Coordinates of C-alpha atoms in Angstrom, one line a residue:
Chain A
M1 CA 10.9 31.4 -17.9
N2 CA 12.1 33.6 -20.6
Q3 CA 13.9 33.0 -23.7
R4 CA 15.1 36.0 -25.1
A5 CA 16.8 37.3 -21.7
S6 CA 19.0 35.4 -19.3
N7 CA 17.5 37.0 -16.1
L8 CA 14.8 39.0 -15.2
L9 CA 17.1 42.3 -15.1
D10 CA 18.2 42.0 -18.6
E11 CA 14.6 41.3 -19.6
A12 CA 13.3 44.8 -17.6
L13 CA 16.4 46.5 -19.4
G14 CA 15.7 45.3 -22.8
L15 CA 18.9 43.4 -23.2
V16 CA 18.5 40.3 -25.2
D17 CA 20.7 37.5 -25.9
E18 CA 20.7 37.0 -29.1
G19 CA 19.2 38.6 -32.1
T20 CA 20.1 41.3 -34.8
N21 CA 20.5 44.2 -32.2
P22 CA 22.0 42.9 -28.7
W23 CA 23.0 46.1 -27.4
T24 CA 19.5 48.0 -27.5
L25 CA 20.8 50.5 -24.8
S26 CA 22.2 52.9 -27.3
G27 CA 21.5 56.6 -27.0
R28 CA 19.6 55.9 -23.6
V29 CA 20.2 57.2 -20.1
L30 CA 20.8 54.9 -17.0
L31 CA 20.8 56.2 -13.6
I32 CA 21.6 53.8 -10.8
E33 CA 20.9 54.8 -7.1
D34 CA 21.7 53.1 -3.9
C35 CA 22.5 53.8 -0.2
V36 CA 24.4 52.7 2.2
E37 CA 22.6 49.9 3.7
T38 CA 22.3 48.1 -0.3
S39 CA 25.3 49.0 -2.7
A40 CA 24.3 48.7 -6.3
T41 CA 28.0 48.5 -7.5
F42 CA 26.9 44.9 -8.6
L43 CA 24.5 46.5 -11.5
L44 CA 27.6 48.6 -12.9
H45 CA 29.7 45.0 -13.0
H46 CA 26.6 43.9 -14.8
L47 CA 26.7 46.4 -17.4
L48 CA 30.2 46.6 -18.1
K49 CA 30.5 43.1 -18.4
R50 CA 27.1 42.8 -20.9
A51 CA 28.9 46.0 -22.8
L52 CA 31.9 44.4 -23.4
S53 CA 31.0 41.0 -24.6
T54 CA 28.5 41.7 -27.2
L55 CA 29.7 42.9 -30.6
S56 CA 33.3 43.7 -31.0
S57 CA 32.7 47.1 -31.9
N58 CA 31.6 47.7 -28.2
V59 CA 33.8 50.1 -26.4
V60 CA 33.5 51.5 -23.1
V61 CA 34.8 54.7 -20.9
F62 CA 35.1 53.7 -17.6
L63 CA 35.3 57.0 -15.0
A64 CA 36.5 55.6 -11.8
L65 CA 36.2 57.8 -9.0
S66 CA 35.2 54.7 -6.4
Q67 CA 37.9 52.0 -6.9
P68 CA 40.8 51.2 -8.3
F69 CA 41.4 49.2 -11.5
S70 CA 43.1 46.1 -9.4
H71 CA 39.3 45.9 -7.9
Y72 CA 37.0 45.6 -11.2
D73 CA 39.6 43.3 -12.4
R74 CA 39.4 40.9 -9.7
V75 CA 35.3 41.4 -9.4
L76 CA 35.2 41.1 -13.3
R77 CA 37.2 38.3 -14.2
K78 CA 34.9 36.3 -11.4
L79 CA 32.3 37.0 -13.5
G80 CA 33.9 36.1 -16.7
C81 CA 35.3 38.8 -18.3
N82 CA 38.8 39.7 -18.4
L83 CA 39.1 43.5 -18.1
A84 CA 42.9 43.8 -18.5
A85 CA 42.5 41.7 -22.0
Q86 CA 40.0 44.8 -23.0
K87 CA 41.9 47.3 -21.8
E88 CA 44.9 46.1 -24.0
N89 CA 42.3 45.8 -27.2
N90 CA 41.4 49.3 -27.1
R91 CA 37.6 48.1 -25.9
L92 CA 37.7 49.5 -22.3
L93 CA 39.5 53.0 -21.7
F94 CA 39.7 53.0 -18.0
L95 CA 40.5 56.5 -16.2
D96 CA 41.5 56.2 -12.7
M97 CA 40.3 59.1 -11.2
L98 CA 41.0 58.2 -7.7
S99 CA 42.7 60.6 -6.6
S100 CA 41.9 63.5 -9.8
E101 CA 41.2 66.6 -8.1
F102 CA 39.3 69.5 -10.1
P103 CA 40.1 73.1 -8.0
D104 CA 38.8 76.0 -8.2
G105 CA 35.4 75.0 -8.3
G106 CA 35.9 72.6 -10.6
E107 CA 34.8 74.0 -13.7
S108 CA 37.6 74.2 -15.7
G109 CA 38.5 70.2 -14.7
L110 CA 35.1 69.1 -15.5
V111 CA 35.2 70.8 -18.9
A112 CA 38.9 69.1 -19.4
L113 CA 37.2 66.0 -18.7
Y114 CA 34.6 66.4 -20.9
G115 CA 36.8 67.4 -23.5
K116 CA 38.7 64.7 -23.3
I117 CA 35.8 62.3 -23.4
E118 CA 34.4 63.9 -26.1
K119 CA 37.2 63.5 -28.3
V120 CA 37.6 59.8 -27.5
V121 CA 34.0 59.3 -28.4
S122 CA 34.5 60.8 -31.7
A123 CA 37.9 59.2 -32.5
L124 CA 36.2 56.0 -32.0
I125 CA 32.9 56.7 -34.0
E126 CA 35.2 57.8 -36.7
E127 CA 36.8 54.6 -36.4
N128 CA 33.2 53.1 -37.0
K129 CA 32.9 51.7 -33.4
K130 CA 28.7 51.3 -33.3
S131 CA 28.2 51.6 -29.0
I132 CA 30.1 53.4 -26.9
T133 CA 28.4 53.2 -23.1
I134 CA 30.2 55.5 -20.7
I135 CA 29.8 54.4 -16.8
I136 CA 30.6 56.9 -13.9
D137 CA 31.1 55.2 -10.8
D138 CA 30.2 57.2 -8.8
L139 CA 28.7 60.9 -9.3
S140 CA 28.7 62.0 -5.5
L141 CA 32.5 61.7 -5.4
L142 CA 32.5 63.5 -8.6
E143 CA 30.7 66.3 -6.2
V144 CA 33.3 65.9 -3.7
A145 CA 36.2 66.1 -6.3
A146 CA 34.4 69.4 -7.6
N147 CA 34.7 70.5 -4.2
G148 CA 30.9 70.7 -3.9
A149 CA 30.2 72.6 -7.0
S150 CA 27.1 70.5 -8.1
N151 CA 25.9 72.5 -10.5
H152 CA 29.0 72.2 -12.5
V153 CA 28.6 69.0 -12.1
L154 CA 25.6 68.8 -13.4
D155 CA 26.4 70.9 -16.5
F156 CA 29.3 67.9 -16.9
L157 CA 26.2 65.4 -17.3
H158 CA 24.2 67.5 -19.4
Y159 CA 27.3 67.5 -21.8
C160 CA 27.4 63.6 -21.5
H161 CA 24.0 63.6 -22.2
T162 CA 24.4 65.3 -25.3
L163 CA 26.9 62.9 -26.4
T164 CA 24.2 60.2 -26.1
S165 CA 22.1 62.1 -28.4
V166 CA 24.4 62.7 -31.1
F167 CA 26.8 59.8 -31.1
G168 CA 24.2 57.5 -29.5
C169 CA 26.2 56.4 -26.9
T170 CA 25.0 54.8 -23.3
L171 CA 25.7 56.8 -20.1
V172 CA 25.3 54.9 -17.2
A173 CA 26.0 56.7 -13.6
L174 CA 25.8 55.7 -10.2
N175 CA 24.8 58.2 -7.6
H176 CA 23.8 57.5 -3.6
E177 CA 20.0 58.3 -3.3
D178 CA 20.2 58.6 0.7
I179 CA 22.6 61.9 0.8
Y180 CA 20.1 64.0 -1.2
S181 CA 17.0 62.5 0.4
S182 CA 17.4 65.4 3.2
M183 CA 18.4 67.8 1.0
E184 CA 15.9 70.5 0.8
K185 CA 16.3 71.3 -3.0
P186 CA 18.6 68.3 -4.4
A187 CA 18.9 69.7 -8.0
L188 CA 21.2 66.9 -8.8
I189 CA 19.5 63.8 -8.3
L190 CA 16.1 65.4 -9.6
H191 CA 17.6 66.4 -13.0
L192 CA 19.4 63.1 -13.3
E193 CA 16.0 61.5 -12.4
Y194 CA 14.5 63.3 -15.4
L195 CA 17.1 62.9 -17.9
A196 CA 17.3 59.3 -17.1
D197 CA 15.7 56.4 -19.6
I198 CA 16.0 53.5 -17.3
L199 CA 16.0 54.2 -13.4
M200 CA 17.5 51.5 -11.4
K201 CA 17.0 51.5 -7.3
T202 CA 18.3 49.1 -4.8
E203 CA 17.0 49.1 -1.2
P204 CA 17.2 46.9 1.3
L205 CA 14.3 44.8 2.7
A206 CA 11.7 46.2 4.8
T207 CA 12.2 43.1 6.8
G208 CA 16.1 43.8 7.1
L209 CA 18.7 41.7 6.6
A210 CA 19.0 38.3 4.8
T211 CA 21.3 35.8 3.7
D212 CA 19.2 34.8 0.9
V213 CA 18.2 37.9 -0.2
H214 CA 20.1 40.8 -0.4
G215 CA 17.8 43.8 -1.4
Q216 CA 15.1 44.7 -3.7
L217 CA 15.5 46.1 -6.9
T218 CA 13.3 48.5 -8.8
V219 CA 13.8 49.4 -12.2
L220 CA 11.6 51.8 -14.3
N221 CA 12.2 51.7 -17.7
K222 CA 10.5 54.8 -19.8
E223 CA 10.2 54.1 -22.9
T224 CA 10.3 50.7 -24.1
W225 CA 8.5 49.9 -27.6
D226 CA 6.4 46.9 -27.8
G227 CA 5.3 45.1 -30.9
Q228 CA 3.1 48.0 -32.5
G229 CA 5.8 50.7 -32.1
R230 CA 4.0 52.2 -29.0
S231 CA 5.9 53.7 -26.1
R232 CA 5.2 53.2 -22.9
N233 CA 6.9 53.3 -18.9
R234 CA 7.2 49.8 -17.3
I235 CA 8.2 49.3 -13.6
F236 CA 10.3 46.1 -12.6
N237 CA 10.8 45.0 -9.0
F238 CA 12.7 42.2 -7.9
H239 CA 14.6 40.8 -5.1
F240 CA 18.8 39.7 -5.9
R241 CA 21.4 37.7 -4.6
I242 CA 24.8 38.7 -5.1
K243 CA 27.1 35.8 -6.1
E244 CA 30.9 35.8 -6.6
N245 CA 30.2 35.0 -10.3
G246 CA 26.8 36.7 -10.9
V247 CA 23.8 38.1 -9.3
E248 CA 20.3 36.1 -9.0
Y249 CA 17.4 38.1 -9.7
F250 CA 14.2 36.6 -8.9
S251 CA 10.5 37.7 -7.9
P252 CA 9.6 38.9 -4.4
G253 CA 8.8 35.6 -2.5
S254 CA 10.3 33.5 -4.8
R255 CA 13.5 32.1 -5.5
A256 CA 13.1 30.5 -8.9
Chain B
M1 CA 21.8 27.9 5.5
A2 CA 23.5 26.0 3.2
T3 CA 25.4 29.1 1.8
S4 CA 26.3 30.2 5.1
K5 CA 28.2 27.1 5.4
S6 CA 29.9 26.9 2.5
R7 CA 30.7 30.3 2.9
T8 CA 32.5 29.6 6.4
S9 CA 34.2 27.0 4.9
S10 CA 35.3 28.2 1.8
F11 CA 36.9 30.9 4.4
S12 CA 38.6 28.8 6.6
R13 CA 39.9 26.7 3.4
N14 CA 41.4 30.0 2.3
L15 CA 43.1 30.7 5.8
T16 CA 44.3 26.9 6.0
A17 CA 45.7 26.5 2.6
V18 CA 48.0 29.9 2.9
P19 CA 50.9 29.2 4.9
S20 CA 50.9 31.3 8.3
S21 CA 52.6 34.6 7.3
N22 CA 56.2 35.5 8.5
T23 CA 54.9 39.0 10.0
P24 CA 53.1 38.0 12.7
G25 CA 50.6 40.9 12.6
L26 CA 48.8 40.4 9.1
K27 CA 46.6 37.6 8.0
Y28 CA 45.9 36.3 4.9
G29 CA 41.9 36.3 3.8
P30 CA 39.8 35.7 0.9
N31 CA 40.0 38.0 -2.8
G32 CA 43.9 38.5 -2.0
T33 CA 43.2 40.7 1.2
I34 CA 45.6 40.9 4.2
F35 CA 43.6 41.7 7.4
I36 CA 45.3 43.4 10.5
S37 CA 44.3 43.1 14.0
S38 CA 41.4 45.7 15.3
G39 CA 42.7 45.2 18.7
I40 CA 39.6 43.3 19.8
P41 CA 39.3 39.7 19.5
D42 CA 35.7 39.9 19.0
L43 CA 35.7 42.3 16.6
D44 CA 38.3 40.4 14.7
K45 CA 35.5 37.8 14.1
I46 CA 32.7 39.7 13.6
L47 CA 34.4 41.3 10.5
G48 CA 36.0 38.1 9.4
G49 CA 39.3 38.8 10.0
G50 CA 40.0 41.9 11.1
F51 CA 40.6 44.9 9.0
A52 CA 41.6 44.9 5.3
L53 CA 44.4 46.5 4.2
G54 CA 44.0 49.3 2.2
S55 CA 40.3 50.1 3.9
L56 CA 38.9 53.0 5.7
V57 CA 37.4 52.4 8.9
M58 CA 34.7 55.0 10.1
V59 CA 33.4 55.0 13.5
M60 CA 30.5 57.1 14.1
E61 CA 30.3 58.7 17.8
D62 CA 27.7 59.3 20.1
A63 CA 28.1 62.7 21.6
E64 CA 27.2 61.0 25.1
A65 CA 29.5 58.2 25.3
P66 CA 33.3 58.1 24.7
H67 CA 33.0 54.3 23.4
H68 CA 34.6 55.1 20.1
M69 CA 38.0 55.6 22.6
L70 CA 37.7 52.5 23.7
L71 CA 38.1 51.1 19.8
L72 CA 41.0 53.6 19.2
R73 CA 42.9 52.9 21.9
N74 CA 43.0 48.9 21.3
F75 CA 43.5 49.5 17.4
M76 CA 46.3 51.7 18.6
S77 CA 47.9 49.6 21.0
Q78 CA 47.9 46.4 19.0
G79 CA 49.5 48.1 16.2
L80 CA 52.6 49.0 18.3
V81 CA 52.5 45.4 19.9
H82 CA 52.9 44.2 16.4
K83 CA 56.1 46.9 15.6
Q84 CA 53.5 48.5 12.9
P85 CA 54.1 52.5 12.3
L86 CA 51.2 54.5 13.6
L87 CA 49.9 57.8 12.8
Y88 CA 47.7 59.5 15.3
A89 CA 45.8 62.6 14.9
S90 CA 43.1 63.9 17.4
P91 CA 41.6 67.9 18.1
S92 CA 43.7 67.8 21.7
K93 CA 46.5 70.3 21.9
D94 CA 49.1 67.9 23.1
P95 CA 48.0 64.0 21.2
K96 CA 50.9 62.4 22.4
G97 CA 49.5 62.5 26.2
F98 CA 47.1 60.1 24.8
L99 CA 49.5 57.4 24.4
G100 CA 49.5 57.1 28.3
T101 CA 46.2 55.6 28.1
L102 CA 47.0 53.1 25.8
P103 CA 46.3 49.7 27.2
S104 CA 48.3 46.7 27.6
P105 CA 48.5 43.4 26.4
R106 CA 47.4 40.7 28.5
P107 CA 50.2 38.4 29.4
C108 CA 48.9 34.9 29.9
K109 CA 45.9 33.5 27.4
D110 CA 45.4 29.7 28.2
D111 CA 42.8 30.2 30.6
K112 CA 41.1 33.1 29.4
D113 CA 40.4 30.8 25.9
K114 CA 39.7 27.8 27.8
S115 CA 36.9 29.4 30.1
R116 CA 35.1 31.0 27.0
D117 CA 35.7 28.9 24.2
H118 CA 34.5 25.9 26.2
D119 CA 30.9 27.9 26.8
P120 CA 29.3 26.9 24.1
E121 CA 29.9 23.3 24.4
Q122 CA 28.9 22.7 27.8
E123 CA 25.5 24.3 26.9
G124 CA 24.5 21.1 25.4
L125 CA 21.0 22.0 24.3
R126 CA 19.6 19.7 21.5
I127 CA 18.8 22.9 19.7
A128 CA 22.1 24.5 20.1
W129 CA 23.7 21.2 18.7
Q130 CA 23.6 22.2 14.8
Y131 CA 25.0 26.0 15.8
K132 CA 28.0 23.6 17.3
K133 CA 29.1 22.4 14.3
Y134 CA 29.6 25.9 12.7
F135 CA 31.1 26.9 15.8
A136 CA 33.4 24.7 16.0
E137 CA 34.5 25.0 12.3
H138 CA 34.6 29.0 13.2
Q139 CA 36.7 28.4 16.2
Q140 CA 39.3 26.2 14.3
T141 CA 40.2 28.6 11.8
F142 CA 40.9 31.3 14.5
D143 CA 42.8 28.8 16.9
N144 CA 45.5 28.3 13.8
T145 CA 47.0 31.5 14.6
R146 CA 47.3 31.5 18.3
D147 CA 49.8 29.6 18.5
G148 CA 53.2 31.3 18.6
K149 CA 54.7 34.0 21.0
H150 CA 53.1 36.5 18.8
E151 CA 49.3 36.7 18.4
Y152 CA 47.7 38.0 15.4
C153 CA 45.2 39.7 17.9
N154 CA 46.1 40.6 21.7
D155 CA 43.2 41.1 24.5
F156 CA 44.1 44.2 26.0
D157 CA 43.6 45.0 29.9
L158 CA 42.2 48.4 29.8
R159 CA 43.6 49.0 33.3
K160 CA 47.3 48.6 32.5
P161 CA 48.9 51.1 30.4
L162 CA 50.9 50.1 28.0
E163 CA 54.6 49.3 28.6
R164 CA 57.3 52.1 27.5
H165 CA 59.1 50.1 25.4
F166 CA 56.3 49.5 23.0
L167 CA 56.4 53.2 22.6
S168 CA 59.9 54.2 22.5
G169 CA 62.2 53.5 19.2
Q170 CA 58.5 53.4 17.0
H171 CA 57.6 55.2 14.4
I172 CA 54.7 56.9 16.2
D173 CA 53.6 60.2 14.7
C174 CA 50.8 62.4 16.7
V175 CA 49.4 65.2 14.7
S176 CA 47.3 67.7 16.6
I177 CA 44.2 69.0 14.2
L178 CA 43.2 71.7 16.5
H179 CA 44.4 74.6 14.6
N180 CA 44.9 73.1 11.1
S181 CA 42.8 75.6 8.9
D182 CA 44.3 73.9 6.1
L183 CA 43.9 70.3 6.0
G184 CA 46.8 70.2 3.7
A185 CA 49.2 69.8 6.4
L186 CA 47.3 66.9 7.6
R187 CA 47.0 65.3 4.1
D188 CA 50.9 65.6 3.5
R189 CA 51.6 64.2 6.9
C190 CA 49.5 61.1 5.8
A191 CA 50.9 61.1 2.3
T192 CA 54.4 61.0 3.7
F193 CA 53.2 58.2 6.4
F194 CA 51.9 56.0 3.4
T195 CA 55.1 55.9 1.4
Q196 CA 56.2 53.6 3.9
F197 CA 54.0 50.9 2.8
P198 CA 53.6 50.9 -1.0
R199 CA 51.3 48.2 -2.4
N200 CA 52.9 46.7 -5.3
D201 CA 51.9 42.8 -5.6
G202 CA 55.0 41.5 -4.1
S203 CA 56.0 40.5 -0.7
I204 CA 54.5 42.9 2.0
T205 CA 57.1 44.1 4.4
S206 CA 54.7 46.2 6.9
A207 CA 51.9 47.4 7.4
G208 CA 50.7 51.0 8.9
R209 CA 47.9 52.5 10.9
I210 CA 46.4 55.7 11.0
A211 CA 43.7 56.9 13.7
I212 CA 42.3 59.9 13.4
Q213 CA 39.7 60.7 16.3
S214 CA 36.8 63.2 16.4
F215 CA 37.4 64.2 13.0
C216 CA 34.8 66.9 12.6
A217 CA 34.9 68.1 16.4
P218 CA 34.0 71.8 16.5
Q219 CA 37.0 73.3 18.2
C220 CA 38.7 72.2 14.9
E221 CA 38.7 75.5 13.1
Y222 CA 38.0 73.9 9.8
S223 CA 34.9 71.7 10.7
N224 CA 32.9 74.6 9.1
V225 CA 34.1 73.9 5.7
E226 CA 32.7 70.6 5.2
W227 CA 33.5 70.2 1.2
D228 CA 37.3 70.8 2.7
M229 CA 36.5 67.9 5.1
L230 CA 35.4 65.6 2.6
S231 CA 37.9 66.4 0.2
F232 CA 40.6 65.0 2.7
I233 CA 38.7 61.8 3.4
R234 CA 38.3 60.8 -0.4
S235 CA 42.4 61.7 -0.7
L236 CA 42.6 59.4 2.4
R237 CA 40.4 57.0 1.0
S238 CA 42.1 56.9 -2.6
M239 CA 45.8 56.9 -1.0
I240 CA 45.0 53.9 1.6
R241 CA 44.0 51.6 -1.7
S242 CA 47.2 52.0 -2.9
S243 CA 49.0 51.0 0.3
N244 CA 49.3 48.2 2.8
A245 CA 47.2 50.5 5.7
V246 CA 44.3 51.0 7.7
A247 CA 42.8 54.1 8.7
V248 CA 40.1 54.3 11.4
V249 CA 38.8 57.4 11.4
T250 CA 36.0 58.3 14.3
F251 CA 33.3 61.2 13.8
P252 CA 30.2 62.7 15.3
P253 CA 27.7 62.4 12.8
S254 CA 25.3 64.5 15.1
L255 CA 28.0 67.8 14.5
L256 CA 27.0 67.2 10.3
L257 CA 24.2 67.9 8.5
P258 CA 22.3 64.7 7.1
S259 CA 23.6 64.7 3.8
V260 CA 27.1 65.1 4.7
S261 CA 26.9 62.6 7.0
K262 CA 25.4 60.2 4.6
R263 CA 28.3 61.1 2.0
W264 CA 30.7 60.0 5.0
Q265 CA 28.9 57.1 5.5
H266 CA 29.4 56.3 2.0
M267 CA 33.0 56.6 1.6
A268 CA 33.7 54.1 4.4
D269 CA 34.2 50.8 3.3
T270 CA 33.8 49.4 7.0
L271 CA 31.2 51.4 9.1
L272 CA 30.5 51.2 12.5
S273 CA 28.9 53.2 15.0
V274 CA 28.8 53.3 19.0
R275 CA 26.0 54.3 21.0
A276 CA 25.6 54.7 25.0
I277 CA 23.3 52.6 26.7
P278 CA 21.7 54.7 29.5
D279 CA 22.2 54.0 33.4
E280 CA 19.1 52.3 34.8
D281 CA 16.8 52.1 32.3
K282 CA 14.1 49.4 33.2
E283 CA 12.6 48.3 30.2
L284 CA 16.3 47.9 28.6
A285 CA 17.0 45.7 31.8
N286 CA 13.6 43.8 31.0
L287 CA 14.2 43.3 27.8
L288 CA 17.8 42.3 27.3
T289 CA 19.9 39.9 29.4
G290 CA 23.3 41.3 31.5
Y291 CA 22.0 44.4 30.9
Q292 CA 24.3 45.9 33.9
D293 CA 27.7 44.6 32.9
M294 CA 26.7 46.5 29.1
V295 CA 28.5 50.0 28.8
G296 CA 27.6 50.4 25.0
L297 CA 26.2 49.1 21.9
L298 CA 28.2 48.5 19.0
N299 CA 26.9 48.5 15.4
V300 CA 28.0 47.1 12.1
H301 CA 26.5 48.8 9.1
K302 CA 29.0 48.0 6.5
V303 CA 31.8 45.6 6.0
A304 CA 34.7 46.2 3.4
R305 CA 34.0 44.6 0.2
I306 CA 37.4 44.9 -1.3
N307 CA 37.9 42.9 -4.8
T308 CA 34.4 41.4 -4.4
Q309 CA 30.8 42.3 -5.2
V310 CA 29.2 39.8 -2.6
P311 CA 28.1 41.9 0.7
V312 CA 28.5 40.6 3.8
I313 CA 25.5 39.4 5.6
L314 CA 26.0 39.1 9.3
D315 CA 24.0 36.9 11.7
A316 CA 23.5 40.2 14.0
T317 CA 24.5 43.8 13.6
T318 CA 24.4 45.2 16.9
F319 CA 26.5 43.8 20.0
S320 CA 26.7 45.0 23.5
I321 CA 30.2 46.2 24.4
K322 CA 31.1 44.9 27.9
L323 CA 34.2 44.8 30.2
Q324 CA 34.9 41.4 31.3
K325 CA 36.4 41.7 34.5
R326 CA 36.3 45.4 34.0
R327 CA 39.6 45.3 32.5
F328 CA 38.9 43.6 29.0
L329 CA 36.7 44.6 26.2
V330 CA 34.1 42.0 24.6
L331 CA 31.6 42.2 22.3
E332 CA 28.3 40.1 22.9
C333 CA 25.3 39.4 20.7
L334 CA 22.2 40.9 22.7
N335 CA 20.3 37.9 24.3
Q336 CA 16.6 39.0 24.6
A337 CA 15.5 38.2 28.2
P338 CA 12.8 35.8 28.7
I339 CA 9.4 37.5 28.4
D340 CA 7.5 37.6 31.4
G341 CA 4.0 36.5 30.6
A342 CA 2.4 37.6 33.9
S343 CA 3.3 41.4 33.1
G344 CA 2.2 41.3 29.7
N345 CA 4.6 43.1 28.1
S346 CA 6.1 41.3 25.3
Y347 CA 9.0 42.4 22.6
G348 CA 8.2 44.1 19.3
T349 CA 6.1 41.5 17.0
S350 CA 5.5 38.9 19.4
A351 CA 2.8 41.0 20.8
S352 CA 0.2 39.6 18.9
C353 CA 0.9 36.1 19.7
S354 CA 1.0 36.3 23.3
A355 CA -2.5 35.9 24.8
S356 CA -0.9 36.3 28.0
S357 CA -1.2 40.0 27.8
R358 CA -5.2 39.7 27.9
T359 CA -6.7 38.5 30.7
G360 CA -9.7 38.6 29.1
T361 CA -11.2 35.7 27.2
L362 CA -10.6 34.4 23.8
E363 CA -12.1 35.8 21.3
F364 CA -13.6 33.3 19.0

């Protein structure tokens, strides 16, 4: 169906397989939203794999609050990516934050965390690494680690955002949208949705569970440049089915 | 259909290929996971083996019914039968007293197996034929574990208390979380508990069980401090990831803000909820068969996905909790009662199709 992108998701994100600029997400912020019924961690795995498989100058900084390294290693191995090897080649900087805590309001801890990331990023830029991708799994746990100081977490994210504009990094963050849907003023999620260039949201099917279709994915790509250099918003909606070795994406109603 | 068949067959292939473990309470599953039994045979089957070591199981309580206690009791008894160390925390002043209410395993298994497992085969409907082939395969994998003195999962007799010898000389630690204004103490107890079961890639010596009952119950002093509780759950989760243990935490979501409850639900690896069934509900009695025997409902919201990204899609997520012979906990799929054409009430979406509800003439 599509010669340029290998699947519907890559097409929606603007990721192409071959060409002069394989990693077109530089300087962009991607926000992934999911809910209890439909987890979107498969999107993180996909982006992690794509970031590590393109030009050799891609580096990923992974803030892992949700799972230990062994989990991601096993999952990505089935997807065809060897995380342990990438870690050794210094293409993957894995920050295991499973048990890290930021006491007293989280401010100093988050500032230190940002400092660490910024130092790494500027060092990598000096080594002429073209693309750096920062992946955060996931933001709601960062709020818990900061003991509820969502405003500090938001400040931290704003600082990370500067890295995308100054250094051309890609920022990918996963958050659980259903946590905020019942809050009155969910500042964190609203700010993020505003900041994000690409919004990806997974939801269960309206008709309930199915073995063939695991859920639906909506991708909002805010700035896509078409041939004439104009930018426009594009919305994509498709269904997906998750397997061990990859994910199938297809238009609703079709299994192509 | 094809996909579910291949999933079932790969699961059984993994199981039969691995030799039965030396430790009776453990079962090897796919993706390098090791299961321990929940103490309820039906629940083990539903969850694909049991509770995975390194995972956090959360049970959402219904304030109107104590069904979560049934799950907890069986979970704790199963661990004691398999000599797996236990840490139990509850908001009562004397948690040790709860141990006296733990059920005892049923001594003789054979007649029970035959009576339940042969039922589907005797039904003999043509429609059920193609499902029987999946059922038989599924049964095989679990029958493998039933040989030998020590079974992976026991049937617990809720009317008979656990014998003393299971309780003495064991590593059982009981903690009261009634007066802890600082959750740090509980966290430290858990941390010490976990040191007994470090997870390295070598052989596994023993597994541990943590049971925390009614975690945010209002009588606990710390229940106003929601972020502290969230922080505790998060640290419990991260500690358990690197150890060979399972923690079951029950909590009443009605006592939490919806956003906080959602955060807890996201942190769970396996998420279950129990609900009460009102007595004498005529509508429900018409809707479901066997309504009178039902004690409550169990919902499976999430099943642990460790080392894999593929979600578990169950054929059914709601099960009825029944007490077989008023003693043994069983979980059954809900069966819709036959629609009574004369009464004109049909269930759910088939309303538009059943013309029996209209006594008038057809419209076209």
